mmCIF file of C-alpha atoms in Angstrom:
data_model
loop_
_atom_site.group_PDB
_atom_site.id
_atom_site.type_symbol
_atom_site.label_atom_id
_atom_site.label_comp_id
_atom_site.label_asym_id
_atom_site.label_seq_id
_atom_site.Cartn_x
_atom_site.Cartn_y
_atom_site.Cartn_z
ATOM 1 C CA MET A 6 -0.209 -0.040 -0.041
ATOM 2 C CA THR A 7 1.158 3.457 -0.877
ATOM 3 C CA ALA A 8 0.584 6.480 0.974
ATOM 4 C CA SER A 9 -0.687 9.252 -1.161
ATOM 5 C CA ILE A 10 0.787 12.571 -0.445
ATOM 6 C CA LYS A 11 -1.469 15.298 0.218
ATOM 7 C CA ARG A 12 -0.446 18.533 -1.089
ATOM 8 C CA ALA A 13 -1.896 21.727 0.132
ATOM 9 C CA PRO A 14 -4.021 23.636 -2.315
ATOM 10 C CA ARG A 15 -2.485 26.479 -4.120
ATOM 11 C CA ALA A 16 -3.465 29.740 -3.029
ATOM 12 C CA LEU A 17 -5.314 31.671 -5.456
ATOM 13 C CA PRO A 18 -3.211 34.764 -6.881
ATOM 14 C CA GLU A 19 -6.107 37.321 -5.278
ATOM 15 C CA THR A 20 -4.523 36.164 -2.001
ATOM 16 C CA ARG A 21 -1.452 37.546 -2.524
ATOM 17 C CA ILE A 22 -2.355 40.752 -4.273
ATOM 18 C CA PRO A 23 -2.737 43.020 -1.090
ATOM 19 C CA GLU A 24 1.027 42.289 0.067
ATOM 20 C CA VAL A 25 2.232 42.598 -3.477
ATOM 21 C CA VAL A 26 0.757 46.055 -3.626
ATOM 22 C CA ASP A 27 1.861 46.830 -0.164
ATOM 23 C CA GLY A 28 5.276 46.057 -1.696
ATOM 24 C CA PHE A 29 5.111 48.325 -4.239
ATOM 25 C CA ARG A 30 3.678 51.110 -1.983
ATOM 26 C CA SER A 31 6.675 50.927 0.181
ATOM 27 C CA VAL A 32 9.268 50.789 -2.602
ATOM 28 C CA PHE A 33 7.381 54.180 -4.130
ATOM 29 C CA ALA A 34 6.959 55.659 -0.959
ATOM 30 C CA THR A 35 10.889 55.177 -0.204
ATOM 31 C CA VAL A 36 11.808 56.347 -3.374
ATOM 32 C CA LYS A 37 9.549 59.477 -3.181
ATOM 33 C CA SER A 38 10.760 60.153 0.454
ATOM 34 C CA ARG A 39 14.477 59.998 -0.773
ATOM 35 C CA LEU A 40 13.865 62.287 -3.777
ATOM 36 C CA GLU A 41 11.929 64.899 -1.560
ATOM 37 C CA GLU A 42 14.800 64.739 0.924
ATOM 38 C CA GLY A 43 17.375 65.816 -2.062
ATOM 39 C CA ARG A 44 15.031 68.586 -3.221
ATOM 40 C CA GLU A 45 14.501 69.913 0.164
ATOM 41 C CA LYS A 46 18.434 70.101 0.710
ATOM 42 C CA THR A 47 19.401 71.277 -2.308
ATOM 43 C CA GLY A 48 16.457 72.855 -4.484
ATOM 44 C CA LEU A 49 17.260 70.720 -7.188
ATOM 45 C CA ALA A 50 15.177 67.731 -8.760
ATOM 46 C CA ALA A 51 16.514 64.427 -8.429
ATOM 47 C CA SER A 52 17.263 63.980 -11.961
ATOM 48 C CA GLN A 53 19.328 67.115 -12.033
ATOM 49 C CA LEU A 54 21.076 65.777 -8.891
ATOM 50 C CA TRP A 55 21.562 62.235 -10.828
ATOM 51 C CA ALA A 56 22.998 64.211 -13.859
ATOM 52 C CA MET A 57 25.419 66.337 -11.668
ATOM 53 C CA THR A 58 26.893 62.790 -9.916
ATOM 54 C CA VAL A 59 27.146 61.244 -13.625
ATOM 55 C CA ILE A 60 28.981 64.155 -14.556
ATOM 56 C CA GLU A 61 31.204 64.427 -11.432
ATOM 57 C CA ARG A 62 32.027 60.975 -12.011
ATOM 58 C CA GLU A 63 32.561 61.164 -15.554
ATOM 59 C CA ASP A 64 34.414 64.478 -15.537
ATOM 60 C CA GLY A 65 34.604 65.414 -19.373
ATOM 61 C CA ILE A 66 31.464 63.535 -20.505
ATOM 62 C CA SER A 67 29.520 64.669 -23.828
ATOM 63 C CA VAL A 68 25.653 65.406 -23.583
ATOM 64 C CA GLY A 69 25.099 62.190 -25.639
ATOM 65 C CA ASP A 70 27.262 60.021 -23.229
ATOM 66 C CA LEU A 71 25.223 61.486 -20.403
ATOM 67 C CA ALA A 72 22.011 60.743 -21.830
ATOM 68 C CA SER A 73 22.872 57.291 -22.560
ATOM 69 C CA ALA A 74 24.161 57.101 -18.805
ATOM 70 C CA LEU A 75 20.693 58.303 -17.970
ATOM 71 C CA SER A 76 18.927 56.484 -20.042
ATOM 72 C CA ILE A 77 17.157 59.380 -21.602
ATOM 73 C CA HIS A 78 17.125 60.918 -24.979
ATOM 74 C CA GLN A 79 19.756 63.610 -26.034
ATOM 75 C CA SER A 80 17.179 66.340 -26.140
ATOM 76 C CA THR A 81 15.875 65.723 -22.720
ATOM 77 C CA ALA A 82 19.754 65.734 -21.392
ATOM 78 C CA SER A 83 19.904 69.298 -22.901
ATOM 79 C CA ASN A 84 16.919 70.449 -21.321
ATOM 80 C CA LEU A 85 17.867 68.896 -18.012
ATOM 81 C CA LEU A 86 21.392 70.558 -18.316
ATOM 82 C CA ARG A 87 20.235 73.998 -19.136
ATOM 83 C CA PRO A 88 19.178 75.223 -15.485
ATOM 84 C CA LEU A 89 22.415 73.726 -13.875
ATOM 85 C CA LEU A 90 24.442 75.955 -16.516
ATOM 86 C CA ASP A 91 22.353 78.941 -15.844
ATOM 87 C CA GLN A 92 22.954 78.469 -11.858
ATOM 88 C CA GLY A 93 26.669 77.911 -12.492
ATOM 89 C CA LEU A 94 26.436 74.178 -10.979
ATOM 90 C CA VAL A 95 27.721 72.506 -14.095
ATOM 91 C CA GLU A 96 29.971 73.996 -16.986
ATOM 92 C CA ALA A 97 29.967 73.128 -20.459
ATOM 93 C CA PRO A 98 33.489 74.554 -22.226
ATOM 94 C CA ARG A 99 33.711 73.916 -25.979
ATOM 95 C CA VAL A 100 36.165 70.858 -27.191
ATOM 96 C CA GLU A 101 38.965 72.692 -29.283
ATOM 97 C CA GLU A 102 39.236 70.064 -32.062
ATOM 98 C CA ASP A 103 35.347 70.439 -32.509
ATOM 99 C CA ARG A 104 33.825 73.671 -31.669
ATOM 100 C CA ARG A 105 30.259 71.945 -31.747
ATOM 101 C CA SER A 106 30.636 69.470 -29.108
ATOM 102 C CA VAL A 107 30.988 70.283 -25.235
ATOM 103 C CA ARG A 108 32.309 68.622 -22.484
ATOM 104 C CA LEU A 109 30.622 68.753 -19.185
ATOM 105 C CA GLY A 110 32.080 69.315 -15.824
ATOM 106 C CA VAL A 111 30.828 69.926 -12.260
ATOM 107 C CA THR A 112 31.759 73.436 -10.880
ATOM 108 C CA PRO A 113 33.209 73.975 -7.353
ATOM 109 C CA ALA A 114 29.549 75.322 -6.547
ATOM 110 C CA GLY A 115 27.959 72.211 -7.815
ATOM 111 C CA LYS A 116 30.099 69.979 -5.907
ATOM 112 C CA ARG A 117 29.437 71.804 -2.767
ATOM 113 C CA MET A 118 25.623 71.178 -3.679
ATOM 114 C CA LEU A 119 26.538 67.589 -4.459
ATOM 115 C CA ARG A 120 27.774 67.322 -0.942
ATOM 116 C CA ARG A 121 24.575 68.663 0.561
ATOM 117 C CA ALA A 122 22.380 66.097 -1.352
ATOM 118 C CA PRO A 123 21.410 63.284 0.849
ATOM 119 C CA GLY A 124 22.462 60.948 -2.046
ATOM 120 C CA PRO A 125 23.023 58.348 -3.692
ATOM 121 C CA PHE A 126 21.530 59.980 -6.855
ATOM 122 C CA ASP A 127 22.933 57.841 -9.527
ATOM 123 C CA GLY A 128 20.415 55.531 -9.277
ATOM 124 C CA LEU A 129 18.695 55.054 -6.185
ATOM 125 C CA LEU A 130 16.965 51.891 -7.567
ATOM 126 C CA ARG A 131 19.865 50.710 -9.682
ATOM 127 C CA ASP A 132 21.749 50.608 -6.271
ATOM 128 C CA ALA A 133 18.999 48.841 -4.585
ATOM 129 C CA LEU A 134 18.774 46.311 -7.574
ATOM 130 C CA GLY A 135 22.520 45.750 -7.540
ATOM 131 C CA THR A 136 22.067 44.233 -4.048
ATOM 132 C CA LEU A 137 20.132 41.067 -5.402
ATOM 133 C CA ASP A 138 21.545 38.126 -6.918
ATOM 134 C CA TYR A 139 21.345 37.172 -10.603
ATOM 135 C CA THR A 140 18.619 34.808 -10.010
ATOM 136 C CA THR A 141 16.522 37.125 -8.276
ATOM 137 C CA LEU A 142 16.888 40.031 -10.525
ATOM 138 C CA ALA A 143 16.220 37.949 -13.704
ATOM 139 C CA ARG A 144 12.696 36.773 -11.965
ATOM 140 C CA LEU A 145 12.305 40.440 -11.035
ATOM 141 C CA GLU A 146 13.026 41.640 -14.328
ATOM 142 C CA HIS A 147 10.527 38.684 -16.114
ATOM 143 C CA ASP A 148 7.684 39.250 -13.553
ATOM 144 C CA LEU A 149 7.553 43.112 -13.870
ATOM 145 C CA GLY A 150 7.650 42.644 -17.700
ATOM 146 C CA LYS A 151 4.432 40.695 -16.966
ATOM 147 C CA VAL A 152 2.862 43.332 -14.673
ATOM 148 C CA ALA A 153 3.765 46.106 -17.317
ATOM 149 C CA ALA A 154 2.130 44.147 -19.972
ATOM 150 C CA ALA A 155 -1.062 43.619 -17.979
ATOM 151 C CA LEU A 156 -1.208 47.426 -17.406
ATOM 152 C CA GLU A 157 -1.165 48.090 -21.208
#
């Protein structure tokens, strides 16, 4: 006589929805709080602080390379830079060999501003995701893709 193994019934997906929604809310609230803290301390948007962080780390970066680093369009990067240039936080001297090109740098005033920022602003979510092992990150990518598709 063989004993049959009784398996617990699978939980219905609906029973996990509140916990998952709470997880999303927690992530969003944490990110929002950090972004607001940065704005309060510097008067700059998180995207501007992130751009300045990248420029400081990669002194002399081009606008196109900055756009790539931020995963935004080059025209969006130019619009993001305009107030930073106007406030004297970033400089964009022309390249001698090609006067159409500029190389970006953070000014001393910009460096002081970055020191006041709570940071890191070079990708708060990227830093958090970087703590995950490969399998977890791959599963998260797959599962978030399903969520995004369901929202469309």
